């Protein structure tokens, strides 16, 4: 079997990717602060920011492909801690791409819809990135730096993700649903739009992108939804009629990182190669059926 190395295997996307890879690939996954056990993946506890340890990992696993999903995805943390964001989201990513390039290994990198400023949606792959927060800035620089180091690099820009929780990490859906059931007031933006995708569909898109050696793909859901609309769909499908959802505007909430209005992604290029993603409502309904 071919061997796949998944960085950040204990993360939400990493775990969904292991789930998608395991029937046909021998999986190796890196963890750091959040170890877990799964018979489908061989776990390596390694600090990916330590270049010596990173080189040893490549030598010991000898992967046929690398899926780099490890990152700090909390945009407010990145804004307040730019050094950590650069070290992990940028420098570490470029080092991983460099080792892939040195060894002739294809690398799939998960970037973000937040590389755009949110004023010209929907965004296609040839649209110019223009980030407005630190997280998006470091993702853009990572795309550029990794491309320079690894000729066989696939960049997949992903939107807001949700879905089945893994053994360690969950998506934003689970804590949101918990608050709904507890009757906690939940402010949700009515003027922030994304194209949400399930973790399972995102993982399937990453495998398809590797198969086609895609240089750059957008992988997103088919519907543009505000945070409030998404929350309302969760409440309806999971039958929480008394959920205390509070519509609000971005200007009503003071947050460290600037937030884009609309970063909807156009996935028509990936779709032309067979990529398909369920609507958020259908994916949430599937999750509800699985839970109950």
Coordinates of C-alpha atoms in Angstrom, one line a residue, residues 66-287:
X66 CA 2.2 14.3 2.5
X67 CA -1.1 16.0 3.5
X68 CA -0.2 19.1 5.6
X69 CA -3.2 20.0 7.7
X70 CA -1.4 21.0 10.9
X71 CA -2.0 24.7 11.7
X72 CA -3.2 27.3 14.2
X73 CA -6.7 28.0 12.8
X74 CA -7.9 30.4 15.5
X75 CA -7.7 33.7 13.7
X76 CA -7.9 35.8 16.9
X77 CA -5.1 33.8 18.5
X78 CA -3.0 34.4 15.4
X79 CA -3.7 38.1 15.5
X80 CA -2.6 38.3 19.1
X81 CA 0.3 35.9 18.7
X82 CA 1.9 36.7 15.4
X83 CA 5.1 34.9 16.3
X84 CA 3.4 31.6 16.9
X85 CA 1.3 32.0 13.8
X86 CA 4.4 32.7 11.6
X87 CA 6.4 29.8 13.2
X88 CA 3.6 27.2 12.7
X89 CA 1.4 28.4 9.8
X90 CA 4.3 29.8 7.7
X91 CA 7.8 28.6 8.6
X92 CA 6.8 25.1 9.4
X93 CA 4.8 24.8 6.3
X94 CA 7.7 25.9 4.1
X95 CA 10.1 23.5 5.8
X96 CA 7.7 20.6 5.1
X97 CA 7.4 21.6 1.5
X98 CA 11.1 21.8 1.2
X99 CA 11.6 18.3 2.4
X100 CA 8.9 17.1 0.0
X101 CA 10.7 18.9 -2.8
X102 CA 14.0 17.4 -1.8
X103 CA 12.6 13.9 -1.8
X104 CA 10.3 14.2 -4.8
X105 CA 7.2 13.7 -2.7
X106 CA 3.8 15.2 -3.7
X107 CA 2.4 17.5 -1.0
X108 CA -1.2 18.7 -0.4
X109 CA -1.4 21.9 1.6
X110 CA -4.7 23.0 3.2
X111 CA -5.0 26.8 2.8
X112 CA -8.0 29.0 3.5
X113 CA -10.8 31.2 2.1
X114 CA -9.4 33.9 4.4
X115 CA -6.6 34.7 2.0
X116 CA -9.2 37.0 0.4
X117 CA -10.5 40.3 1.6
X118 CA -14.2 39.4 1.2
X119 CA -15.2 42.2 -1.2
X120 CA -15.4 40.4 -4.5
X121 CA -17.0 37.0 -3.9
X122 CA -17.4 34.4 -5.2
X123 CA -13.6 33.7 -5.5
X124 CA -12.0 31.6 -8.2
X125 CA -8.5 30.2 -8.1
X126 CA -7.1 33.0 -10.4
X127 CA -8.4 35.8 -8.1
X128 CA -5.6 37.7 -6.4
X129 CA -5.4 37.0 -2.6
X130 CA -5.6 40.1 -0.4
X131 CA -5.7 39.0 3.3
X132 CA -6.9 41.4 6.0
X133 CA -5.8 39.5 9.1
X134 CA -2.6 37.8 10.3
X135 CA -3.9 34.3 9.8
X136 CA -4.8 34.9 6.1
X137 CA -1.5 36.7 5.6
X138 CA 0.5 33.8 6.8
X139 CA -1.5 31.4 4.7
X140 CA -0.7 33.5 1.6
X141 CA 3.0 33.6 2.4
X142 CA 2.9 29.8 3.0
X143 CA 1.3 29.2 -0.4
X144 CA 4.1 31.3 -2.0
X145 CA 7.0 29.8 0.0
X146 CA 5.8 26.2 -0.3
X147 CA 5.4 26.6 -4.1
X148 CA 8.9 27.8 -4.4
X149 CA 10.3 24.7 -2.5
X150 CA 8.0 21.9 -3.8
X151 CA 7.3 21.6 -7.5
X152 CA 4.7 18.9 -6.9
X153 CA 2.6 21.0 -4.5
X154 CA -1.2 21.0 -4.4
X155 CA -2.9 23.9 -2.6
X156 CA -6.5 23.4 -1.6
X157 CA -8.2 26.4 -0.1
X158 CA -11.0 25.4 2.3
X159 CA -13.8 27.3 3.9
X160 CA -15.5 26.9 7.3
X161 CA -15.7 23.2 8.1
X162 CA -18.1 21.1 10.2
X163 CA -19.0 17.5 10.8
X164 CA -18.4 14.4 12.8
X165 CA -16.1 14.9 15.8
X166 CA -13.0 12.9 16.0
X167 CA -11.5 11.4 19.2
X168 CA -9.7 14.7 20.1
X169 CA -11.0 17.6 18.0
X170 CA -14.4 18.6 16.9
X171 CA -15.8 21.2 14.5
X172 CA -17.5 24.4 15.6
X173 CA -20.8 22.6 15.3
X174 CA -20.5 20.5 18.4
X175 CA -19.9 23.3 21.0
X176 CA -22.5 25.4 19.1
X177 CA -25.1 22.7 19.4
X178 CA -24.2 22.2 23.1
X179 CA -24.9 25.9 23.8
X180 CA -28.2 25.7 21.9
X181 CA -29.4 22.8 24.0
X182 CA -28.3 24.6 27.2
X183 CA -30.4 27.6 26.2
X184 CA -27.3 29.9 26.2
X185 CA -27.8 33.1 24.1
X186 CA -25.6 32.8 21.0
X187 CA -24.7 35.8 18.9
X188 CA -24.2 34.9 15.3
X189 CA -23.3 37.3 12.4
X190 CA -25.8 38.0 9.7
X191 CA -23.3 39.8 7.6
X192 CA -20.5 37.2 7.4
X193 CA -20.8 34.7 4.6
X194 CA -19.0 31.5 3.9
X195 CA -19.4 28.3 1.8
X196 CA -19.3 25.7 4.6
X197 CA -18.3 22.1 3.8
X198 CA -18.3 18.9 5.8
X199 CA -15.0 17.5 6.9
X200 CA -15.8 14.3 5.0
X201 CA -16.4 16.1 1.7
X202 CA -13.3 18.2 2.3
X203 CA -11.2 15.1 2.8
X204 CA -12.5 13.5 -0.3
X205 CA -11.6 16.7 -2.2
X206 CA -8.1 16.6 -1.0
X207 CA -7.6 13.0 -2.2
X208 CA -9.1 13.9 -5.6
X209 CA -6.7 16.9 -5.8
X210 CA -3.7 14.7 -5.2
X211 CA -4.9 12.2 -7.8
X212 CA -5.1 14.9 -10.4
X213 CA -1.9 16.7 -9.3
X214 CA -4.0 19.9 -9.1
X215 CA -1.8 23.0 -8.6
X216 CA -4.6 25.0 -6.9
X217 CA -8.2 24.1 -6.1
X218 CA -11.0 25.7 -4.1
X219 CA -13.0 23.0 -2.2
X220 CA -16.2 24.4 -0.8
X221 CA -19.8 23.6 -0.2
X222 CA -22.5 24.6 -2.8
X223 CA -24.4 27.1 -0.6
X224 CA -23.4 30.5 0.6
X225 CA -24.6 31.0 4.2
X226 CA -24.3 33.5 6.9
X227 CA -23.2 32.4 10.4
X228 CA -26.8 33.0 11.6
X229 CA -28.3 31.0 8.7
X230 CA -26.0 28.1 9.5
X231 CA -26.9 28.2 13.1
X232 CA -30.6 28.2 12.3
X233 CA -30.1 25.2 10.1
X234 CA -28.4 23.3 12.9
X235 CA -31.2 24.2 15.4
X236 CA -33.9 23.1 12.9
X237 CA -32.3 19.8 11.9
X238 CA -31.3 18.8 15.4
X239 CA -34.7 19.8 16.7
X240 CA -33.7 22.6 19.2
X241 CA -36.7 24.9 18.8
X242 CA -35.8 27.0 21.8
X243 CA -32.2 27.7 20.7
X244 CA -31.4 31.3 21.7
X245 CA -29.8 32.5 18.5
X246 CA -29.1 36.2 18.4
X247 CA -28.6 37.9 15.0
X248 CA -25.8 40.5 15.2
X249 CA -23.4 42.4 12.9
X250 CA -19.7 42.2 12.8
X251 CA -19.4 45.8 13.9
X252 CA -21.4 44.9 17.1
X253 CA -18.6 42.6 18.3
X254 CA -15.0 43.7 19.1
X255 CA -12.6 41.0 18.1
X256 CA -8.8 41.1 17.6
X257 CA -8.8 40.0 14.0
X258 CA -10.6 41.7 11.2
X259 CA -13.3 39.6 9.6
X260 CA -14.3 39.5 6.0
X261 CA -17.9 40.0 4.8
X262 CA -18.1 37.4 2.1
X263 CA -15.3 34.9 1.2
X264 CA -17.5 32.4 -0.7
X265 CA -15.4 30.1 -2.9
X266 CA -16.2 29.0 -6.4
X267 CA -15.4 25.3 -6.7
X268 CA -16.3 24.8 -10.3
X269 CA -12.7 23.9 -11.3
X270 CA -12.6 21.0 -8.8
X271 CA -16.2 20.1 -9.8
X272 CA -15.0 19.6 -13.4
X273 CA -12.7 16.8 -12.2
X274 CA -15.5 15.1 -10.2
X275 CA -15.5 17.0 -6.9
X276 CA -18.9 17.1 -5.2
X277 CA -19.9 18.4 -1.8
X278 CA -23.3 18.0 -0.1
X279 CA -25.3 21.1 0.9
X280 CA -24.8 22.1 4.6
X281 CA -28.4 21.1 5.3
X282 CA -27.9 17.6 3.8
X283 CA -24.6 17.1 5.6
X284 CA -26.1 18.2 8.9
X285 CA -29.0 15.9 8.4
X286 CA -26.6 13.0 7.8
X287 CA -24.8 13.9 11.0

